[in-house]
Coordinates of C-alpha atoms and ligand atoms in Angstrom, one line a residue:
X64 CA -0.1 0.1 0.0
X65 CA 2.5 2.3 1.2
X66 CA 4.8 1.3 -1.8
X67 CA 2.0 2.1 -4.3
X68 CA 1.4 5.4 -2.6
X69 CA 5.0 6.2 -3.1
X70 CA 4.8 5.2 -6.8
X71 CA 2.1 7.3 -7.4
X72 CA 4.0 10.2 -5.8
X73 CA 7.2 9.6 -7.8
X74 CA 5.1 9.7 -11.1
X75 CA 3.3 12.7 -9.9
X76 CA 6.5 14.4 -9.1
X77 CA 8.2 13.4 -12.6
X78 CA 5.1 15.2 -14.3
X79 CA 5.3 18.0 -12.1
X80 CA 9.1 18.3 -13.0
X81 CA 8.5 18.1 -16.5
X82 CA 5.9 20.6 -16.6
X83 CA 8.1 23.0 -14.4
X84 CA 11.2 22.3 -16.5
X85 CA 12.4 24.1 -19.5
X86 CA 13.1 21.1 -22.1
X87 CA 12.1 17.5 -22.4
X88 CA 11.9 14.5 -24.9
X89 CA 8.6 14.4 -27.0
X90 CA 6.9 12.0 -24.4
X91 CA 7.8 14.3 -21.3
X92 CA 7.6 17.6 -23.3
X93 CA 6.1 20.3 -21.1
X94 CA 4.1 21.6 -23.6
X95 CA 2.1 18.3 -24.1
X96 CA 0.8 19.5 -21.0
X97 CA 0.2 17.9 -17.6
X98 CA -3.0 16.0 -18.5
X99 CA -1.5 14.5 -21.7
X100 CA 1.4 13.2 -19.5
X101 CA -1.2 11.7 -17.1
X102 CA -3.1 10.3 -20.1
X103 CA 0.5 8.6 -21.5
X104 CA 1.4 7.4 -17.9
X105 CA -2.3 5.5 -17.8
X106 CA -1.9 4.0 -21.3
X107 CA 1.8 3.0 -20.8
X108 CA 0.8 0.9 -17.6
X109 CA 2.8 3.4 -15.4
X110 CA -0.3 4.3 -13.6
X111 CA -3.2 2.1 -13.1
X112 CA -6.7 3.2 -14.4
X113 CA -8.3 3.3 -11.1
X114 CA -5.6 5.5 -9.7
X115 CA -5.9 8.1 -12.7
X116 CA -8.2 10.4 -10.6
X117 CA -5.7 10.4 -7.8
X118 CA -2.7 11.3 -10.2
X119 CA -4.7 13.8 -11.9
X120 CA -5.4 15.6 -8.5
X121 CA -1.8 15.2 -7.5
X122 CA -0.5 17.0 -10.4
X123 CA -3.0 19.7 -11.1
X124 CA -3.4 20.4 -7.4
X125 CA 0.7 20.6 -6.9
X126 CA 1.0 23.1 -10.2
X127 CA -1.9 25.3 -9.7
X128 CA -1.3 25.8 -5.9
X129 CA 2.5 26.0 -6.3
X130 CA 2.9 29.4 -4.8
X131 CA 0.7 28.9 -1.7
X132 CA 2.5 25.3 -1.0
X133 CA 6.0 27.2 -1.3
X134 CA 5.0 30.1 1.1
X135 CA 3.7 27.5 3.6
X136 CA 6.7 25.7 3.7
X137 CA 8.9 28.7 3.6
X138 CA 6.8 30.4 6.7
X139 CA 7.1 26.9 8.5
X140 CA 10.9 27.0 8.4
X141 CA 11.2 23.9 6.1
X142 CA 13.7 25.4 3.9
X143 CA 16.0 26.5 6.8
X144 CA 16.6 23.1 8.0
X145 CA 20.1 22.1 8.4
X146 CA 21.1 19.0 6.6
X147 CA 21.5 17.1 10.1
X148 CA 17.7 17.7 10.5
X149 CA 16.8 16.1 7.4
X150 CA 15.6 12.3 7.2
X151 CA 18.1 10.1 5.7
X152 CA 18.6 10.6 1.9
X153 CA 16.3 13.7 2.0
X154 CA 17.7 16.3 -0.9
X155 CA 18.8 19.7 0.7
X156 CA 15.7 21.6 0.2
X157 CA 17.5 24.9 0.2
X158 CA 19.0 24.1 -2.8
X159 CA 16.1 25.7 -4.6
X160 CA 16.6 28.8 -2.8
X161 CA 18.3 31.8 -4.2
X162 CA 20.6 34.1 -2.2
X163 CA 18.0 36.5 -1.1
X164 CA 15.5 33.4 0.0
X165 CA 13.3 33.2 -3.0
X166 CA 12.5 29.9 -4.4
X167 CA 14.4 29.3 -7.6
X168 CA 13.0 25.7 -8.5
X169 CA 10.9 23.8 -6.1
X170 CA 11.6 20.4 -5.6
X171 CA 8.5 18.6 -7.4
X172 CA 8.3 15.8 -5.0
X173 CA 7.7 18.2 -2.0
X174 CA 5.1 20.1 -4.2
X175 CA 3.0 17.1 -4.5
X176 CA 3.4 15.9 -1.0
X177 CA 2.7 19.1 0.3
X178 CA -0.3 19.6 -1.8
X179 CA -1.5 16.3 -0.1
X180 CA -1.1 17.3 3.3
X181 CA -2.3 20.8 3.0
X182 CA -4.9 20.8 0.1
X183 CA -5.7 17.4 -1.2
X184 CA -6.5 14.3 0.9
X185 CA -4.7 15.7 4.0
X186 CA -3.0 12.5 4.3
X187 CA 0.6 11.6 4.1
X188 CA 1.1 8.3 2.3
X189 CA 4.6 7.2 0.7
X190 CA 7.9 5.9 2.1
X191 CA 10.7 8.4 0.8
X192 CA 12.6 10.9 3.0
X193 CA 10.4 13.8 1.7
X194 CA 7.3 12.2 3.0
X195 CA 8.7 11.4 6.4
X196 CA 9.9 14.9 6.7
X197 CA 6.4 16.4 5.7
X198 CA 4.7 13.8 7.9
X199 CA 6.9 15.2 10.9
X200 CA 5.8 18.4 10.5
X201 CA 2.5 17.7 9.4
X202 CA 0.6 19.7 12.0
X203 CA 2.7 22.8 12.3
X204 CA 2.3 23.1 8.3
X205 CA -1.6 23.0 8.5
X206 CA -1.5 25.6 11.3
X207 CA 0.7 27.9 8.9
X208 CA -1.9 27.5 6.4
X209 CA -4.6 28.4 8.6
X210 CA -2.6 31.3 9.8
X211 CA -1.9 32.4 6.6
X212 CA -5.7 32.3 5.6
X213 CA -6.8 34.0 8.7
X214 CA -4.3 36.8 8.0
X215 CA -5.8 37.1 4.5
X216 CA -2.3 36.2 2.9
X217 CA -4.0 33.3 1.4
X218 CA -7.6 33.0 0.3
X219 CA -10.0 31.1 2.5
X220 CA -10.8 27.5 1.7
X221 CA -13.5 27.2 -0.8
X222 CA -15.8 24.3 -0.2
X223 CA -15.5 21.9 -3.1
X224 CA -18.1 21.7 -5.3
X225 CA -19.6 18.6 -6.4
X226 CA -21.0 18.4 -9.6
X227 CA -22.9 15.1 -10.4
X228 CA -21.5 12.8 -13.0
X229 CA -22.9 13.5 -16.2
X230 CA -22.9 10.9 -18.9
X231 CA -23.7 11.1 -22.6
X232 CA -25.0 8.4 -24.8
X233 CA -23.0 7.8 -28.0
X234 CA -25.7 6.5 -30.4
X235 CA -23.4 5.5 -32.8
X236 CA -22.7 2.6 -30.3
X237 CA -25.4 2.1 -28.2
X238 CA -29.0 3.0 -27.0
X239 CA -30.7 4.2 -24.1
X240 CA -32.0 0.7 -23.0
X241 CA -28.7 -0.8 -23.1
X242 CA -27.2 1.9 -21.0
X243 CA -29.9 1.8 -18.5
X244 CA -29.4 -2.2 -18.2
X245 CA -25.6 -1.5 -18.0
X246 CA -26.1 0.8 -15.1
X247 CA -28.4 -1.5 -13.4
X248 CA -26.4 -4.5 -14.0
X249 CA -22.7 -3.4 -13.8
X250 CA -23.0 -0.4 -11.3
X251 CA -25.9 -1.6 -9.3
X252 CA -27.6 1.6 -9.7
X253 CA -31.6 1.9 -9.6
X254 CA -33.4 4.6 -11.8
X255 CA -34.8 7.1 -9.5
X256 CA -37.2 8.8 -12.0
X257 CA -36.9 11.9 -14.0
X258 CA -36.2 15.0 -11.9
X259 CA -39.1 17.5 -12.1
X260 CA -36.9 20.6 -12.4
X261 CA -33.4 21.6 -13.7
X262 CA -32.2 23.5 -10.8
X263 CA -28.8 22.6 -9.3
X264 CA -30.6 21.5 -6.1
X265 CA -32.8 19.0 -8.3
X266 CA -29.6 17.7 -10.2
X267 CA -27.1 17.0 -7.4
X268 CA -29.5 15.3 -5.2
X269 CA -29.1 12.2 -7.3
X270 CA -28.5 9.8 -4.0
X271 CA -25.8 7.1 -3.9
X272 CA -27.0 3.9 -5.4
X273 CA -29.3 5.7 -7.9
X274 CA -29.2 7.3 -11.5
X275 CA -31.6 9.7 -13.4
X276 CA -31.8 11.3 -16.7
X277 CA -31.4 15.1 -17.3
X278 CA -34.9 16.6 -17.1
X279 CA -34.2 19.1 -20.3
X280 CA -31.7 17.8 -22.4
X281 CA -31.8 14.3 -24.2
X282 CA -29.2 11.6 -23.8
X283 CA -27.7 12.7 -20.8
X284 CA -27.8 10.5 -17.7
X285 CA -26.8 11.7 -14.2
X286 CA -25.1 9.8 -11.7
X287 CA -24.2 10.6 -8.2
X288 CA -21.2 12.9 -7.8
X289 CA -18.3 11.0 -7.5
X290 CA -19.4 7.8 -9.4
X291 CA -16.0 6.3 -10.9
X292 CA -16.4 5.8 -14.5
X293 CA -12.9 5.6 -15.8
X294 CA -12.7 2.1 -15.6
X295 CA -16.1 1.4 -17.0
X296 CA -16.2 -0.7 -20.0
X297 CA -18.9 1.2 -21.7
X298 CA -16.9 4.5 -21.3
X299 CA -13.6 2.6 -22.5
X300 CA -15.5 1.6 -25.6
X301 CA -16.6 4.8 -26.4
X302 CA -20.2 3.9 -26.1
X303 CA -20.7 6.6 -23.2
X304 CA -18.9 9.7 -23.0
X305 CA -18.1 11.6 -19.5
X306 CA -19.0 15.3 -20.7
X307 CA -20.4 18.1 -18.3
X308 CA -24.1 19.0 -19.0
X309 CA -23.5 22.4 -20.4
X310 CA -21.0 21.3 -22.8
X311 CA -23.7 19.4 -24.6
X312 CA -25.8 22.6 -25.1
X313 CA -23.8 23.3 -28.4
X314 CA -24.6 20.5 -30.4
X315 CA -28.3 20.3 -29.2
X316 CA -28.7 23.8 -30.0
X317 CA -27.3 23.3 -33.8
X318 CA -29.7 20.3 -33.9
X319 CA -27.9 19.0 -37.1
X320 CA -30.1 16.5 -39.3
X321 CA -28.6 13.3 -40.2
X322 CA -27.8 14.3 -43.9
X323 CA -26.3 17.8 -42.7
X324 CA -23.0 18.6 -44.1
X325 CA -21.0 20.2 -40.9
X326 CA -17.9 22.1 -39.9
X327 CA -16.7 22.0 -36.3
X328 CA -14.3 24.9 -36.5
X329 CA -12.4 24.3 -33.2
X330 CA -12.9 20.7 -32.4
X331 CA -10.4 19.1 -30.3
X332 CA -10.5 17.1 -28.1
X333 CA -14.1 16.3 -29.7
X334 CA -16.7 16.2 -27.2
X335 CA -19.1 18.5 -29.3
X336 CA -17.9 17.2 -32.7
X337 CA -19.0 13.6 -31.5
X338 CA -22.2 14.5 -29.9
X339 CA -22.9 16.3 -33.5
X340 CA -22.3 13.0 -34.9
X341 CA -24.2 11.0 -32.0
X342 CA -27.3 13.3 -32.9
X343 CA -27.1 12.8 -36.4
X344 CA -26.8 8.9 -36.0
X345 CA -29.6 8.9 -33.5
X346 CA -32.1 10.5 -36.0
X347 CA -30.8 8.5 -39.1
X348 CA -33.4 8.2 -41.9
X349 CA -31.6 8.9 -44.8
X350 CA -27.8 8.8 -45.9
X351 CA -25.7 10.4 -42.9
X352 CA -24.0 13.7 -43.8
X353 CA -20.3 14.4 -43.2
X354 CA -18.3 16.3 -40.4
X355 CA -15.1 18.1 -41.1
X356 CA -13.5 18.9 -37.6
X357 CA -10.8 21.5 -37.7
X358 CA -8.1 21.5 -35.3
X359 CA -5.0 23.7 -35.4
X360 CA -3.2 22.6 -32.8
X361 CA -1.2 19.4 -33.8
X362 CA -1.0 17.5 -30.5
X363 CA -4.6 18.1 -30.0
X364 CA -5.5 17.0 -33.6
X365 CA -4.1 13.4 -32.6
X366 CA -6.3 13.4 -29.4
X367 CA -9.2 14.3 -31.8
X368 CA -8.4 11.6 -34.2
X369 CA -8.1 8.7 -31.7
X370 CA -11.4 10.0 -30.1
X371 CA -13.2 9.9 -33.6
X372 CA -12.0 6.5 -33.9
X373 CA -12.8 5.3 -30.5
X374 CA -16.2 6.6 -30.8
X375 CA -16.9 4.5 -34.1
X376 CA -17.5 8.0 -36.1
X377 CA -14.5 7.6 -38.7
X378 CA -16.9 6.9 -41.5
X379 CA -18.3 10.4 -41.6
X380 CA -16.2 12.6 -39.2
X381 CA -12.9 13.5 -40.5
X382 CA -10.3 15.3 -38.4
X383 CA -8.6 18.1 -40.3
X384 CA -5.5 19.7 -39.2
X385 CA -5.1 23.4 -39.7
X386 CA -6.5 26.8 -38.8
X387 CA -10.3 27.1 -39.7
X388 CA -9.5 30.7 -40.8
X389 CA -7.5 29.3 -43.6
X390 CA -10.6 27.3 -44.9
X391 CA -11.9 28.1 -48.4
X392 CA -15.5 29.5 -47.8
X393 CA -16.3 30.8 -51.2
X394 CA -18.8 29.8 -53.4
X395 CA -17.9 26.5 -55.4
X396 CA -14.9 26.1 -53.0
X397 CA -14.5 22.8 -51.0
X398 CA -17.1 23.7 -48.3
X399 CA -19.5 25.0 -50.6
X400 CA -22.2 22.4 -49.3
X401 CA -21.7 23.0 -45.8
X402 CA -25.4 23.7 -44.1
X403 CA -24.4 23.5 -40.2
X404 CA -21.2 25.0 -38.4
X405 CA -20.5 24.5 -34.6
X406 CA -18.1 27.2 -33.4
X407 CA -16.8 26.3 -29.8
X408 CA -13.4 28.6 -30.0
X409 CA -10.8 29.3 -27.3
X410 CA -12.0 31.3 -24.5
X411 CA -11.4 32.6 -21.2
X412 CA -12.8 29.3 -19.4
X413 CA -14.0 31.7 -16.6
X414 CA -17.2 29.4 -16.2
X415 CA -15.2 26.4 -15.0
X416 CA -16.4 25.2 -11.6
X417 CA -14.4 26.3 -8.5
X418 CA -11.2 24.6 -8.1
X419 CA -10.7 23.0 -4.8
X420 CA -7.1 22.6 -5.4
X421 CA -6.3 26.3 -5.7
X422 CA -9.4 27.4 -3.9
X423 CA -10.4 29.7 -6.3
X424 CA -14.0 30.6 -6.6
X425 CA -16.5 30.4 -9.2
X426 CA -16.9 33.5 -11.3
X427 CA -20.4 34.9 -11.4
X428 CA -22.1 35.4 -14.7
X429 CA -22.2 39.2 -13.7
X430 CA -18.4 39.1 -12.9
X431 CA -16.1 41.1 -15.3
X432 CA -12.5 39.9 -16.3
X433 CA -10.5 42.0 -13.4
X434 CA -7.7 44.1 -15.0
X435 CA -4.8 43.3 -13.0
X436 CA -5.5 39.8 -11.6
X437 CA -2.8 38.2 -14.3
X438 CA -4.6 34.9 -14.2
X439 CA -5.1 34.6 -17.9
X440 CA -1.8 33.4 -18.7
X441 CA -1.8 32.3 -22.0
X442 CA -3.0 34.9 -24.7
X443 CA -1.5 38.2 -25.1
X444 CA 1.7 37.9 -23.4
X445 CA 1.8 40.3 -20.3
X446 CA -1.6 41.9 -21.2
X447 CA -4.1 42.5 -18.4
X448 CA -6.8 40.0 -18.1
X449 CA -9.6 42.3 -19.4
X450 CA -7.0 42.8 -22.7
X451 CA -6.9 39.1 -23.1
X452 CA -10.4 38.5 -23.0
X453 CA -11.0 41.3 -25.5
X454 CA -8.3 39.7 -27.7
X455 CA -10.2 36.2 -27.6
X456 CA -13.4 38.0 -28.3
X457 CA -12.0 39.5 -31.2
X458 CA -11.0 36.1 -32.5
X459 CA -14.5 34.8 -31.6
X460 CA -16.1 37.3 -33.7
X461 CA -13.7 36.6 -36.6
X462 CA -14.2 33.0 -36.7
X463 CA -18.1 33.4 -36.6
X464 CA -17.9 35.8 -39.6
X465 CA -15.7 33.5 -41.3
X466 CA -18.0 30.6 -40.9
X467 CA -20.9 32.9 -41.9
X468 CA -19.3 33.4 -45.5
X469 CA -20.0 29.6 -46.6
X470 CA -22.4 30.1 -49.3
X471 CA -25.0 27.3 -47.9
X472 CA -24.5 27.7 -44.3
X473 CA -28.1 27.6 -42.7
X474 CA -27.4 27.4 -39.0
X475 CA -24.3 28.2 -36.7
X476 CA -24.0 27.3 -33.0
X477 CA -21.7 29.5 -31.0
X478 CA -20.6 28.7 -27.4
X479 CA -18.0 29.3 -24.7
X480 CA -17.3 28.2 -21.1
X481 CA -16.9 31.9 -20.2
X482 CA -19.2 33.7 -18.1
X483 CA -18.0 37.0 -19.4
X484 CA -20.5 39.0 -21.5
X485 CA -17.3 40.3 -23.4
X486 CA -17.0 36.6 -24.9
X487 CA -20.7 36.0 -25.0
X488 CA -23.5 38.6 -25.5
X489 CA -21.3 41.0 -26.9
X490 CA -20.0 38.8 -29.1
X491 CA -23.3 38.0 -30.6
X492 CA -24.2 41.5 -31.0
X493 CA -20.9 42.6 -32.7
X494 CA -21.5 39.6 -35.2
X495 CA -24.9 40.8 -35.7
X496 CA -23.6 44.3 -36.5
X497 CA -21.2 43.0 -38.6
X498 CA -22.9 40.9 -41.3
X499 CA -26.6 40.9 -42.2
X500 CA -27.4 37.4 -43.7
X501 CA -27.8 35.8 -40.1
X502 CA -29.9 36.9 -37.1
X503 CA -29.9 35.3 -33.6
X504 CA -32.7 32.7 -33.1
X505 CA -34.0 30.9 -30.0
X506 CA -31.5 28.2 -28.9
X507 CA -33.0 25.2 -27.2
X508 CA -36.3 26.6 -26.4
X509 CA -36.8 24.3 -23.4
X510 CA -33.5 25.3 -21.6
X511 CA -34.8 27.6 -18.7
X512 CA -31.7 29.6 -18.2
X513 CA -31.4 32.6 -21.0
X514 CA -29.0 35.4 -21.4
X515 CA -28.0 38.2 -19.2
X516 CA -31.5 40.2 -18.5
X517 CA -29.9 43.2 -16.6
X518 CA -28.2 44.8 -19.5
X519 CA -30.9 47.0 -21.9
X520 CA -28.4 46.5 -25.2
X521 CA -29.4 42.7 -24.7
X522 CA -33.1 42.8 -24.4
X523 CA -33.5 41.6 -27.8
X524 CA -31.0 38.8 -27.5
X525 CA -31.2 37.7 -24.1
X526 CA -34.3 35.3 -24.3
X527 CA -32.8 33.7 -27.6
X528 CA -29.4 32.8 -25.9
X529 CA -28.9 30.0 -23.2
X530 CA -26.6 30.4 -20.3
X531 CA -25.6 27.8 -17.9
X532 CA -24.2 28.1 -14.3
X533 CA -23.5 26.1 -11.5
X534 CA -26.0 27.8 -9.2
X535 CA -28.8 27.6 -11.7
X536 CA -28.0 24.4 -13.7
X537 CA -25.7 22.4 -11.6
X538 CA -22.8 22.7 -14.5
X539 CA -19.8 24.5 -15.3
X540 CA -20.6 28.1 -16.5
X541 CA -21.5 28.3 -20.2
X542 CA -23.4 30.3 -23.0
X543 CA -24.6 29.2 -26.5
X544 CA -26.3 31.0 -29.1
X545 CA -27.8 30.0 -32.4
X546 CA -27.6 31.8 -35.6
X547 CA -29.9 31.0 -38.7
X548 CA -29.7 32.6 -42.1
X549 CA -32.5 35.1 -42.5
X550 CA -34.6 33.5 -45.5
X551 CA -37.1 36.7 -45.4
X552 CA -40.0 34.5 -44.2
X553 CA -39.6 34.4 -40.8
X554 CA -40.0 37.3 -37.7
X555 CA -36.5 38.6 -36.4
X556 CA -35.9 36.5 -33.4
X557 CA -38.3 33.4 -34.3
X558 CA -36.6 30.0 -34.6
X559 CA -37.1 28.0 -37.8
X560 CA -37.5 24.4 -37.7
X561 CA -34.0 22.8 -38.9
X562 CA -33.6 24.1 -42.4
X563 CA -33.9 21.5 -45.3
X564 CA -31.3 21.8 -48.2
X565 CA -34.3 22.7 -50.4
X566 CA -34.8 25.9 -48.6
X567 CA -31.0 26.5 -48.6
X568 CA -31.1 26.8 -52.5
X569 CA -34.3 29.0 -52.2
X570 CA -32.5 31.6 -50.1
X571 CA -29.4 31.5 -51.9
X572 CA -29.9 34.1 -54.7
X573 CA -31.0 36.4 -52.0
X574 CA -28.2 35.9 -50.2
X575 CA -25.5 36.1 -52.7
X576 CA -26.9 39.8 -53.0
X577 CA -26.3 40.3 -49.1
X578 CA -22.7 38.7 -49.5
X579 CA -21.8 41.5 -51.5
X580 CA -23.1 43.8 -48.9
X581 CA -21.1 42.3 -46.2
X582 CA -20.6 45.1 -43.5
X583 CA -17.5 46.0 -42.0
X584 CA -14.6 43.4 -42.5
X585 CA -12.3 45.2 -39.9
X586 CA -11.1 43.1 -37.1
X587 CA -10.0 45.9 -35.0
X588 CA -13.4 46.9 -33.9
X589 CA -13.5 47.2 -30.2
X590 CA -16.6 45.6 -28.6
X591 CA -19.0 47.6 -26.5
X592 CA -17.0 48.5 -23.0
X593 CA -18.9 46.9 -20.3
X594 CA -20.9 49.4 -18.1
X595 CA -19.3 50.6 -14.6
X596 CA -20.4 48.1 -11.8
X597 CA -22.1 49.7 -8.7
X598 CA -19.6 49.0 -5.8
X599 CA -21.5 46.3 -3.6
X600 CA -20.3 44.8 -0.3
X601 CA -18.9 41.4 -0.5
X602 CA -21.1 38.5 -0.1
X603 CA -20.2 36.5 3.1
X604 CA -21.6 33.2 2.1
X605 CA -20.1 33.4 -1.5
X606 CA -16.6 34.4 0.1
X607 CA -16.7 31.5 2.3
X608 CA -18.2 28.6 0.0
X609 CA -17.6 29.8 -3.4
X610 CA -21.3 30.2 -4.2
X611 CA -24.5 31.4 -2.6
X612 CA -28.0 30.2 -2.7
X613 CA -29.5 33.6 -4.2
X614 CA -27.3 33.2 -7.1
X615 CA -26.9 36.4 -9.0
X616 CA -29.9 37.9 -7.6
X617 CA -27.8 38.2 -4.2
X618 CA -27.7 41.8 -3.1
X619 CA -24.1 41.3 -2.3
X620 CA -21.1 41.3 -4.6
X621 CA -19.6 38.2 -5.8
X622 CA -16.9 39.7 -7.5
X623 CA -13.6 37.6 -7.1
X624 CA -9.9 39.1 -7.5
X625 CA -9.3 36.1 -9.9
X626 CA -12.4 36.1 -11.8
X627 CA -11.0 34.1 -14.9
X628 CA -8.5 31.2 -15.3
X629 CA -7.5 31.0 -18.9
X630 CA -7.1 27.2 -20.3
X631 CA -7.2 26.8 -23.7
X632 CA -8.1 23.0 -23.6
X633 CA -11.1 23.9 -21.4
X634 CA -13.1 20.5 -22.2
X635 CA -10.3 18.6 -20.9
X636 CA -10.3 20.6 -17.9
X637 CA -13.9 20.2 -17.3
X638 CA -13.6 16.5 -17.3
X639 CA -10.4 16.7 -15.5
X640 CA -12.8 18.5 -12.9
X641 CA -15.2 15.6 -12.9
X642 CA -12.1 13.3 -12.2
X643 CA -10.8 15.4 -9.2
X644 CA -14.6 15.6 -8.0
X645 CA -14.2 11.5 -7.8
X646 CA -11.5 12.1 -5.0
X647 CA -14.5 13.4 -2.9
Ligands
SAM906 C1 -12.5 25.3 -26.5 S1 -11.7 24.2 -27.3 C2 -12.9 23.2 -28.4 C3 -13.4 22.0 -27.4 C4 -14.1 21.4 -28.3 N1 -15.1 22.0 -28.9 C5 -14.9 20.1 -27.5 O1 -16.0 20.2 -27.1 O2 -14.4 19.2 -27.4 C6 -10.8 25.3 -28.7 C7 -10.0 24.1 -29.6 O3 -9.8 25.0 -30.9 C8 -8.8 24.9 -31.5 N2 -8.7 26.3 -32.1 C9 -8.9 27.6 -31.7 N3 -8.9 28.5 -32.8 C10 -9.0 27.7 -33.9 C11 -9.0 27.8 -35.1 N4 -9.0 29.1 -35.4 N5 -8.7 27.0 -36.1 C12 -8.6 25.4 -35.9 N6 -8.6 25.3 -34.3 C13 -8.6 26.2 -33.4 C14 -7.7 25.2 -30.2 O4 -6.6 24.6 -30.4 C15 -8.8 24.4 -29.0 O5 -8.2 22.9 -28.9

């Protein structure tokens, strides 16, 4: 037992070291990212599948909480210990310090073990000298963290948010009845009936031993939080997909008919591409159409291709390496016949649920990207968070406009897992302003939670778009909009039924004229700046727990100083979050 724990700690430390280091071979290349390295460790047999959730939690926790862990160790005097005070074989921890006492390069194993003791399982397992050292100082380290939190030097502990386990059916490989009997036979779960509300309370209330189905969205099963399905046969076979409920909104909003010719502009790891494929197969009444899934990142393209194969979709889904912005969208071009496009571009990821590892809180949908928190690490170099979000928003608008140039395109679904209006309603308004062939239509009419309702300029689009939040929907924060080609026969804002290829041709001539009349093509147009917010006192419940039962209606502020955490592969993180939940 202790040996297994030590092997796991050593593996986590190797991955952390790879990520923190500057170089590495292709296998341990830090650019590959921690999650991919965990994945490789599991397929290479270095980590048993059942321990993948623990490994993921250790690696992501140690990396995300690095600063907190080092400060606690430093305050606790760990780096001042003389060699004689260290257990036999323990590396000199002060090697990682510069002359003025700053940390140059933390010992990766120390980070992992400190994470376990202070923020993770709070237990010390393993046998190495570093484990022995931390074990001997566990109580004082934990007191140091508590003191730092009390003095405000560290963020208060945020209670772990437990989302239910959402599982989507892949209709290419299975059916609802097969899945139900699998849950009952293999997992010994009993169906508890369909919940009568879509509130977070209704959803998170799936008791142990039971399962249910989504009250609003088709094909989603809801299992108790913490259900470990990482070794489940149907998940392994690609018949069931672990996907957050909110991330299923986009393909449902697009609603492609079986013969649709589709593009996913930003596809990897392919959750939404493959959801589209499943919907097309489910409704198959005529020959299947096709999906071209663009991915510009070569590593992520590999993940996408693999998953297309695993989920049985290779015959009609193609992974295409390259930037969608270079795709030929001209009349008569390669994508002349495309009717449906899904746009789920890189975003700030500000809607991802609070992370127990870092203690960061859930951003509210009324939050704005803070100017100086500096937590959006990837886009725009040293730019402020609000500048990075603005850069992301510009790219989001350009991808939508590029897609809307496709000559036979009928429907576009747009989504982000951001809660910021700058990447959501503002993007929709900007796209409507810059072209005149598509209007915003009502996406998923049965979804109860619509767009921001407190901003006068959003009044027309707010009832048409969908939002999701942990507080209201039991999911990560999410936004979806549906655009439809204007046929001239429908009222603005009304939703047509899924458009057939005949009506595509009918409206084509009219649209050609509109094509010529495309409005501004400038990529530098600034989005509407967010209105100034009235300063409210902080909400005590939100500060303490990371959420509050009054949600956006609360009269106190839910603003956080680190409202956004940038992650390009946000869907990976969603899945990772589910994994971390399993630890609870
Ligand atoms: C938010 S993730 C997509 C998640 C995916 N839709 C899913 O549900 O699994 C964005 C992905 O799009 C890729 N991407 C961003 N902009 C792109 C572009 N212009 N062309 C192709 N891929 C792009 C990124 O590399 C990243 O893998």
